Short mmCIF file of C-alpha atoms and ligand atoms in Angstrom, two decimals:
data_model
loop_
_atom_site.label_atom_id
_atom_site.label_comp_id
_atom_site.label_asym_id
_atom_site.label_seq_id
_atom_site.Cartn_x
_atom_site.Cartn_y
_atom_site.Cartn_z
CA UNK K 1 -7.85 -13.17 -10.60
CA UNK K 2 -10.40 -12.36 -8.17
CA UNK K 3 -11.94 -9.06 -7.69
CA UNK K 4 -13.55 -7.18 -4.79
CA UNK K 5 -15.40 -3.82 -3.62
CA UNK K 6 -13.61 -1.19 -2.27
CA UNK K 7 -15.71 -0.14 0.41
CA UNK K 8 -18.88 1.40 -0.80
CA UNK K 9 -17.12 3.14 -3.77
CA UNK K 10 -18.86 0.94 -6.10
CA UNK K 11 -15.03 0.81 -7.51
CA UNK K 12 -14.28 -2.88 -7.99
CA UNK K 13 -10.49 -4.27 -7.62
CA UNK K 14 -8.43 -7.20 -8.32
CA UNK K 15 -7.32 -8.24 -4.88
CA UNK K 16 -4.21 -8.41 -5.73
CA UNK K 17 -3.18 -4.95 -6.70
CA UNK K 18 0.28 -3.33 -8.03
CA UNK K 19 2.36 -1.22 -5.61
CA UNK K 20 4.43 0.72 -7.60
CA UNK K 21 6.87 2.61 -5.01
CA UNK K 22 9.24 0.16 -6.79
CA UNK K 23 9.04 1.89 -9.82
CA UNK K 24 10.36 4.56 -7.81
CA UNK K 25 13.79 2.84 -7.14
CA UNK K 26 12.94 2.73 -3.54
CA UNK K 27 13.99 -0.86 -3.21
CA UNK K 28 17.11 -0.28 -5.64
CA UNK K 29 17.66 0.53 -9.32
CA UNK K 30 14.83 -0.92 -12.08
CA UNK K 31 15.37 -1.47 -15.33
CA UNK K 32 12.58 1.21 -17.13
CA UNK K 33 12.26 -1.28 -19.47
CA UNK K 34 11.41 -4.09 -17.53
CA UNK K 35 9.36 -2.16 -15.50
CA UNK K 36 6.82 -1.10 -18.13
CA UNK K 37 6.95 -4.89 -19.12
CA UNK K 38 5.91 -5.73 -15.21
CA UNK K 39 2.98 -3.24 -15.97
CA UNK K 40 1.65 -4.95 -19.33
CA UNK K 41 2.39 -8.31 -17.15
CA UNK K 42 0.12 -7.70 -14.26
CA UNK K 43 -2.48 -6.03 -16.85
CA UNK K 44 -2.34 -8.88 -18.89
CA UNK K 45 -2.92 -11.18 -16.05
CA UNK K 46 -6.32 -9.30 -14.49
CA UNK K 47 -4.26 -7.21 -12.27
CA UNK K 48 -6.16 -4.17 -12.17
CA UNK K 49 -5.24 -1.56 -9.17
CA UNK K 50 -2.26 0.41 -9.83
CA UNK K 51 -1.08 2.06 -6.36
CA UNK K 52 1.96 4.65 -6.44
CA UNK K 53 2.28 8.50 -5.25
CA UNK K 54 4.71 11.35 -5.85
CA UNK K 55 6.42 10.45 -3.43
CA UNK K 56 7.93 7.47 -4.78
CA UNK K 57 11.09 8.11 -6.04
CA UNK K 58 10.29 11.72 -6.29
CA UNK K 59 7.33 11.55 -9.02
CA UNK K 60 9.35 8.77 -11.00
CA UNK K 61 7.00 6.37 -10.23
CA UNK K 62 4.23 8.05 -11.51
CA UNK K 63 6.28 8.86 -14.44
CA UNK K 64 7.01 5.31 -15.36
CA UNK K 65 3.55 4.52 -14.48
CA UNK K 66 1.93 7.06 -16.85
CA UNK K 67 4.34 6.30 -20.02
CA UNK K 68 3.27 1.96 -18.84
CA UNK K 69 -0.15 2.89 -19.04
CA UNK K 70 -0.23 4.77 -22.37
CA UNK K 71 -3.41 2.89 -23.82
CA UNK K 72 -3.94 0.85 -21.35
CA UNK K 73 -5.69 3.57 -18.94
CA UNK K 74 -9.32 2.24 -19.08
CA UNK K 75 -7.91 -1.45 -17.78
CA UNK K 76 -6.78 -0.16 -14.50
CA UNK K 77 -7.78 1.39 -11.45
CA UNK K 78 -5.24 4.08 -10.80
CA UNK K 79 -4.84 5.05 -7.57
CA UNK K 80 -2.02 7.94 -6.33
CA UNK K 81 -1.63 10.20 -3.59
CA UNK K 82 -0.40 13.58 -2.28
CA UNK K 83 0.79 15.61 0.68
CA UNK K 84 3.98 13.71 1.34
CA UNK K 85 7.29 14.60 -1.45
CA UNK K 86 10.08 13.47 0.48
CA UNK K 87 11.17 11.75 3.71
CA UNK K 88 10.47 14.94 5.45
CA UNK K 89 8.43 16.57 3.02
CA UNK K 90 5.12 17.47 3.41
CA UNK K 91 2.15 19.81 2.97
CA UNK K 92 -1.56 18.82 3.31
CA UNK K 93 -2.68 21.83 2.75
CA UNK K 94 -5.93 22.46 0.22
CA UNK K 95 -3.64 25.02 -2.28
CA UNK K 96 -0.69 21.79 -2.72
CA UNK K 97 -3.55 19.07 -2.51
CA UNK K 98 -5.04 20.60 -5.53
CA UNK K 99 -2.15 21.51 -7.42
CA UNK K 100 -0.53 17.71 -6.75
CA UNK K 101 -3.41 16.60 -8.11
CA UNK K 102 -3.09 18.35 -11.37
CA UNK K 103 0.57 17.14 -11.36
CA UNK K 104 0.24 13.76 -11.09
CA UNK K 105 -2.39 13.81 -13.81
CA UNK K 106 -0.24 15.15 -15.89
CA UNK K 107 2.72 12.88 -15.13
CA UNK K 108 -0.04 9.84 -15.23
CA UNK K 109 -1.44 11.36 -18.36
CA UNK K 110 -4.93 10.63 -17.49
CA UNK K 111 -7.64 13.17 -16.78
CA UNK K 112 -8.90 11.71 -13.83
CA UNK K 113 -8.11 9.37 -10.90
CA UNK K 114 -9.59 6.34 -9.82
CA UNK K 115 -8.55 7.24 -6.01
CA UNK K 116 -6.79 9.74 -4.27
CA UNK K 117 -5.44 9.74 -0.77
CA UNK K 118 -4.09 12.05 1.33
CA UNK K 119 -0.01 9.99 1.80
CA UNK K 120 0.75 9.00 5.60
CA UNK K 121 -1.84 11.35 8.00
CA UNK K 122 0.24 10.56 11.02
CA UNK K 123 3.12 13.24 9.55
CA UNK K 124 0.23 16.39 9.28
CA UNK K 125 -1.51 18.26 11.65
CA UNK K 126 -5.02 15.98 12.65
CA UNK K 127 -7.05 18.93 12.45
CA UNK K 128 -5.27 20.20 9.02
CA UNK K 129 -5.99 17.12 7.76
CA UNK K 130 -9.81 16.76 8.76
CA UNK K 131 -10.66 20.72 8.18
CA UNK K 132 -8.50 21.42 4.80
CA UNK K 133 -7.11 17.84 3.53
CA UNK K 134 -9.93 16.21 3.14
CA UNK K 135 -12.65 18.92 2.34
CA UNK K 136 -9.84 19.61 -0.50
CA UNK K 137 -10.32 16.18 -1.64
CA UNK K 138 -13.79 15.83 -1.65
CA UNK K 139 -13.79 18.90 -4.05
CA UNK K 140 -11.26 17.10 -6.63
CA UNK K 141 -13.95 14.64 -6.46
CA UNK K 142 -16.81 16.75 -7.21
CA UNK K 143 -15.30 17.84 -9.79
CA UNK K 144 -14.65 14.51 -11.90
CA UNK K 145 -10.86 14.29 -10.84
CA UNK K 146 -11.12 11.40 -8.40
CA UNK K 147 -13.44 8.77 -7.93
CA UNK K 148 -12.61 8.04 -4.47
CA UNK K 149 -10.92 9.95 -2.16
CA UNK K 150 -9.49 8.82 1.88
CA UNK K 151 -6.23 8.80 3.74
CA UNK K 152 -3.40 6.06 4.19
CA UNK K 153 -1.01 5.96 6.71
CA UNK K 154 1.06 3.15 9.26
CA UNK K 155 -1.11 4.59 12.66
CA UNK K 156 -4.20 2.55 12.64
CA UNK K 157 -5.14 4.84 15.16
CA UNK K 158 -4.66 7.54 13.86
CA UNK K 159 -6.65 6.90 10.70
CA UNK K 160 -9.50 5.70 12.74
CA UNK K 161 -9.44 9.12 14.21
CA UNK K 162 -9.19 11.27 11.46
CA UNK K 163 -11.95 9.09 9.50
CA UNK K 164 -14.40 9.60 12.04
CA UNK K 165 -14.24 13.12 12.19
CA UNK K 166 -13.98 13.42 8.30
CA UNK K 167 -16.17 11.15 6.17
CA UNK K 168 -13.23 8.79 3.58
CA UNK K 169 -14.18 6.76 0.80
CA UNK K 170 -10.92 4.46 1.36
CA UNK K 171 -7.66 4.21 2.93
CA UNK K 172 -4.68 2.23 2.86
CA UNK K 173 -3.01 0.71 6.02
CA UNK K 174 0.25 -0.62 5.66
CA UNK K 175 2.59 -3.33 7.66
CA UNK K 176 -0.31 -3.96 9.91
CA UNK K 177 -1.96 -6.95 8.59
CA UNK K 178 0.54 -9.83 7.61
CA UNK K 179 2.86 -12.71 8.93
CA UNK K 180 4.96 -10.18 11.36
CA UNK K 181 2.23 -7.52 12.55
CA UNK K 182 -2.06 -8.31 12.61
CA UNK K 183 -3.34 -5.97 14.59
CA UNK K 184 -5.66 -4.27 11.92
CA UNK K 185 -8.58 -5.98 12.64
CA UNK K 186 -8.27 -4.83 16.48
CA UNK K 187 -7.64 -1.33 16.06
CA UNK K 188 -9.20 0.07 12.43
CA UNK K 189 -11.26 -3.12 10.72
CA UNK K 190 -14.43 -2.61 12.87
CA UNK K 191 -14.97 0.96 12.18
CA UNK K 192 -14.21 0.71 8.64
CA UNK K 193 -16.63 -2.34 8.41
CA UNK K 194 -19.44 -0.36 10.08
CA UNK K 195 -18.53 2.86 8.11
CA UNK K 196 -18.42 1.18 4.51
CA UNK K 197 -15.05 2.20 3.90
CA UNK K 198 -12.73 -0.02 1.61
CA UNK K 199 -9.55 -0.51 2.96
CA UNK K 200 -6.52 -1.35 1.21
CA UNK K 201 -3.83 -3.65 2.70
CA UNK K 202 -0.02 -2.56 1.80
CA UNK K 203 3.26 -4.32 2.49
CA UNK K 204 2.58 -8.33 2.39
CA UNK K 205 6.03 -9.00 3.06
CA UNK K 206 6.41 -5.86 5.09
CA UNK K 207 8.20 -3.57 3.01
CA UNK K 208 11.05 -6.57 2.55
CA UNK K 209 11.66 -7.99 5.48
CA UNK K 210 9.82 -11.39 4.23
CA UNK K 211 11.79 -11.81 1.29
CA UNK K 212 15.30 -13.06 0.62
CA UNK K 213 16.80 -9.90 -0.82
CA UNK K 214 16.23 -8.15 2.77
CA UNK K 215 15.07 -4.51 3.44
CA UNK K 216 16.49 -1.20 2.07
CA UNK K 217 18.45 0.96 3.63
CA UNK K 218 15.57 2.73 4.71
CA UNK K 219 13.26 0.20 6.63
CA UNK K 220 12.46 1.68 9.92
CA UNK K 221 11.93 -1.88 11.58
CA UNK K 222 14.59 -2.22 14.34
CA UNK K 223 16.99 -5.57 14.06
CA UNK K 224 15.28 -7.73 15.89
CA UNK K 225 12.34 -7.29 13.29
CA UNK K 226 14.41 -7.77 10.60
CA UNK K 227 16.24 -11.08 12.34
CA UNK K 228 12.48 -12.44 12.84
CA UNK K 229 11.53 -11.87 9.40
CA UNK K 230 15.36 -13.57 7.85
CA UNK K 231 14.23 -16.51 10.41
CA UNK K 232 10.81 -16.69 8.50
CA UNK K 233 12.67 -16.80 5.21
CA UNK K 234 14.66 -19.56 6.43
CA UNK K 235 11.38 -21.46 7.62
CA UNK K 236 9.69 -21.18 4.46
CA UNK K 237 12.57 -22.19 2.18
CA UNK K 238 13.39 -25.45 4.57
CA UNK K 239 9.56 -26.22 3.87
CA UNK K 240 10.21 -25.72 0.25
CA UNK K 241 8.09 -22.48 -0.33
CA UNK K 242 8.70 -19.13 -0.68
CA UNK K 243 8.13 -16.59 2.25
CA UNK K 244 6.67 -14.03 -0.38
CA UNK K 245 4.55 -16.50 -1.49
CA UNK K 246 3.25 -17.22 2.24
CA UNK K 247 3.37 -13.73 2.94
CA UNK K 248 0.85 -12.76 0.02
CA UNK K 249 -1.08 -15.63 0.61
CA UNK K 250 -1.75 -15.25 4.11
CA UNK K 251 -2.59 -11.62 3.38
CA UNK K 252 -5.04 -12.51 0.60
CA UNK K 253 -7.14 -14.50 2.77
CA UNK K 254 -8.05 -11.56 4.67
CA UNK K 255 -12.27 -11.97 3.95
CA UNK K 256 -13.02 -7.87 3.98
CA UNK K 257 -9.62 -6.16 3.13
CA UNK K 258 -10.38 -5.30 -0.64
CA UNK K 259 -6.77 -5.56 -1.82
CA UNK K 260 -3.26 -5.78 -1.24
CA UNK K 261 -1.15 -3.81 -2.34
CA UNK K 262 2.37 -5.98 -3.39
CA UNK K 263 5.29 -4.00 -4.61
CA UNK K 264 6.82 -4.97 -7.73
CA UNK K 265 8.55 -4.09 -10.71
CA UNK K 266 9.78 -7.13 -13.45
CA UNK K 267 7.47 -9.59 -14.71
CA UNK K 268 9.29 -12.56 -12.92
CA UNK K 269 8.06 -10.72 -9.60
CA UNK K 270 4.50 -10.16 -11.33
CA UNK K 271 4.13 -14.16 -12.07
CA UNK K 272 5.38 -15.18 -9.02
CA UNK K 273 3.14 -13.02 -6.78
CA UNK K 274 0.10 -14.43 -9.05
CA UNK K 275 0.68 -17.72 -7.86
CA UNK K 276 -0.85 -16.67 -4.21
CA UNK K 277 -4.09 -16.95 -5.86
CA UNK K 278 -3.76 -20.59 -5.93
CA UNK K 279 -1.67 -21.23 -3.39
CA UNK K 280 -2.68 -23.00 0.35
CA UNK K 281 -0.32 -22.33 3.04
CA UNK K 282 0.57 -25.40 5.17
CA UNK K 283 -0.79 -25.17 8.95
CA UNK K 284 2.14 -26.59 10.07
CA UNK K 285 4.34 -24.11 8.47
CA UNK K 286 1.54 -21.58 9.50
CA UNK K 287 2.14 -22.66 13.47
CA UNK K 288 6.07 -22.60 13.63
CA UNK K 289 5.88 -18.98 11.76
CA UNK K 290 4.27 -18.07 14.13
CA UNK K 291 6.20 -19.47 16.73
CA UNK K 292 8.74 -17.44 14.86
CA UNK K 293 7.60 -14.11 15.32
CA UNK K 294 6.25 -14.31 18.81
CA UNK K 295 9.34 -12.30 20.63
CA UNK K 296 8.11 -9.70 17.59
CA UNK K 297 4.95 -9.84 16.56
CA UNK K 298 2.84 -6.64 16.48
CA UNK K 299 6.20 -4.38 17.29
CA UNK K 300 5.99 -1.66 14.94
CA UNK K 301 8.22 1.38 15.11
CA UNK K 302 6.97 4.99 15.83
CA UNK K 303 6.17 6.76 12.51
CA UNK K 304 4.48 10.60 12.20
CA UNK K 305 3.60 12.59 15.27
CA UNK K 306 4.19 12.30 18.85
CA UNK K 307 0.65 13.25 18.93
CA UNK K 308 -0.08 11.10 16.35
CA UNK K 309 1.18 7.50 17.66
CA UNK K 310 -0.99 4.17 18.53
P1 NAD R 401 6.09 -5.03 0.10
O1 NAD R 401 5.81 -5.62 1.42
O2 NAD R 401 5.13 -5.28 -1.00
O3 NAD R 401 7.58 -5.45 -0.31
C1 NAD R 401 8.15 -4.98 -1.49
C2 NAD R 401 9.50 -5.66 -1.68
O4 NAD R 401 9.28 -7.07 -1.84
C3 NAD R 401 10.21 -5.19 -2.94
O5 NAD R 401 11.60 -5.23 -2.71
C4 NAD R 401 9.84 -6.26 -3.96
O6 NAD R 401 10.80 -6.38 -4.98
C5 NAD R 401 9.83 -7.49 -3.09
N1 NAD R 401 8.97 -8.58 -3.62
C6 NAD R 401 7.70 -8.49 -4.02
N2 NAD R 401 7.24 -9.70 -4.42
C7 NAD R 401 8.27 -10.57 -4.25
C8 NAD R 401 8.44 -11.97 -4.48
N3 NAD R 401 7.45 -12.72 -4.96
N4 NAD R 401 9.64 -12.51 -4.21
C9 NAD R 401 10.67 -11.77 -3.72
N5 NAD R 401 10.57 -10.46 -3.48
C10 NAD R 401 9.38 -9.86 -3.74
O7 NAD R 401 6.25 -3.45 0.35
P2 NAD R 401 5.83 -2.16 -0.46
O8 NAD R 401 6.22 -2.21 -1.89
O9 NAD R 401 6.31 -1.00 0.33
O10 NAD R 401 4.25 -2.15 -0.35
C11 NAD R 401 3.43 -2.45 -1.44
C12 NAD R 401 2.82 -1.21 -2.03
O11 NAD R 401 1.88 -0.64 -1.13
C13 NAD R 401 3.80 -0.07 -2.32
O12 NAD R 401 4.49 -0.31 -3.52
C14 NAD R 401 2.88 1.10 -2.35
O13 NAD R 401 2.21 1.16 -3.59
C15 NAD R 401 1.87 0.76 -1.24
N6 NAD R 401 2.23 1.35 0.07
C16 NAD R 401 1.56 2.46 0.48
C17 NAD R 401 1.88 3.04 1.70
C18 NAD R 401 1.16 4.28 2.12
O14 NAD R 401 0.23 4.69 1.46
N7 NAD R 401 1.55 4.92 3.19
C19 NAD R 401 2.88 2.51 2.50
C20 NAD R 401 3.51 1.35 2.07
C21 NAD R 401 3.16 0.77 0.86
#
């Protein structure tokens, strides 16, 4: 495993890192049992950031998490999240930050976080965020609950905004830096670079549409998007490689992102994603992917805020 800075937190992390929303049952129904195993997995093999929220399955990721972790808290970085609850759920507001907080310690069974992040900016109100959100954080961390604190969210823009007008140890950006979408560096990388601020990279295979199995119901990315991404599969398995595989890979070779954030939930997933670390993705291959996604690539679909777009 190989492990990096997150920003200036002096936090380090493995860069591959452990999204939980799966343990959620956002991509379909887990097994609990095999899901606890995927966490002793990707602990055993040097995996150590933990990602997952309330919001994931409605606080039964964090659940799962916390019982998986039992013992095993000092190996990990655990990072969560509040202000989002449901699809259209949300309140950034100081009284719920602090309160989720307590909640998800509770359901994490820890009594402190290694990072907490105010969940997708782009649905609250910017100057909420930057005059109550965020001042709320930074008192969780003064007072030993979270390491780190910062914001995550899909509008790069967005998050560059908020971040300059409120200082964030982190954030996470997600779908914005992999085989179908790489506009991070443009838009949020320089700032973050110059400000010292670790950023997180979510959704290698962009939330599903790079692997075999397809998206949920729920992906927002219209059909050509998806068609793009089932024509990458394709591409990758007539090479003889996995698109997951090329998807992480190409991801982890990202020189300042500090991690990203895979979503998984069985060991079989955990092993497999490991092999990235290895792994060298054929130029070839590299050029007719991207061939590929050209009619596509960089589309994203509107998320948040009207105000709030870009
Ligand atoms: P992802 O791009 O990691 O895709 C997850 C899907 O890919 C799941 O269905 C998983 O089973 C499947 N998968 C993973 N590895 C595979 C493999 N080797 N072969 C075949 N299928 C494989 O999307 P994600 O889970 O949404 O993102 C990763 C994590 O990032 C999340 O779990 C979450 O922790 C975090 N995240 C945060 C935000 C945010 O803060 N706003 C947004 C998105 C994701």
């Amino acid at each position: 495993m190989e492990y990096r800075l997150l920003g200036r937190t002096g936090i380090e992390v493995s860069t591959i890192g452990f999204g939980a929303a799966p343990l959620g049952d956002v991509y379909g129904h887990v097994d609990a049992g095999e899901a606890m195993a995927a966490v002793q997995e990707a602990i055993d093999s040097g995996i150590t950031l933990f990602d997952v929220s309330p919001y994931y399955g409605r606080t039964l990721a964090e659940s799962r998490l916390g019982e998986a972790l039992v013992g095993r808290r000092e190996k990990v970085v655990l990072a969560t999240k509040c202000g989002r609850y449901g699809v259209d759920e949300f309140d950034f507001s100081a009284e719920r930050i602090t309160a989720s907080c307590e909640e998800s310690l509770k359901r994490l069974r820890t009594d402190y976080l290694d990072v907490l992040q105010a969940h997708d900016v782009e649905f609250g109100d910017a100057d909420q965020i930057v005059e109550e959100t965020i001042p709320a954080l930074r008192r969780l961390q003064e007072q030993g609950k979270a390491r780190a604190i910062g914001i995550t969210g899909l509008n790069l823009k967005n998050l560059r905004a908020i971040a300059s007008r409120a200082k964030v140890d982190c954030m996470i950006s997600y779908c914005r830096c992999n085989l179908m979408v790489d506009d991070l560096d443009d838009v949020l990388m320089p700032f973050a670079k110059e400000q010292g601020i670790g950023i997180i990279n979510a959704s290698p295979l962009h939330m599903g549409v790079l692997t075999e199995h397809g998206v949920p119901e729920w992906h927002p990315a219209p059909m050509e998007i998806r068609e793009a991404g089932r024509r990458v599969v394709e591409l990758c398995k007539a090479h003889g490689v996995s698109a997951p595989l090329v998807g992480l890979r190409f991801c982890l070779e990202h020189p300042y992102v500090s991690s990203t954030l895979v979503g998984m939930a069985s060991r079989e997933l955990v092993q497999a994603n490991l092999k990235a670390l290895s792994f060298r993705i054929d130029p070839v291959l590299l050029a007719e992917i991207e061939t590929t996604v050209a009619p596509v690539h960089n589309r994203i679909w509107p998320s948040g805020r009207v105000e709030n777009q870009g």
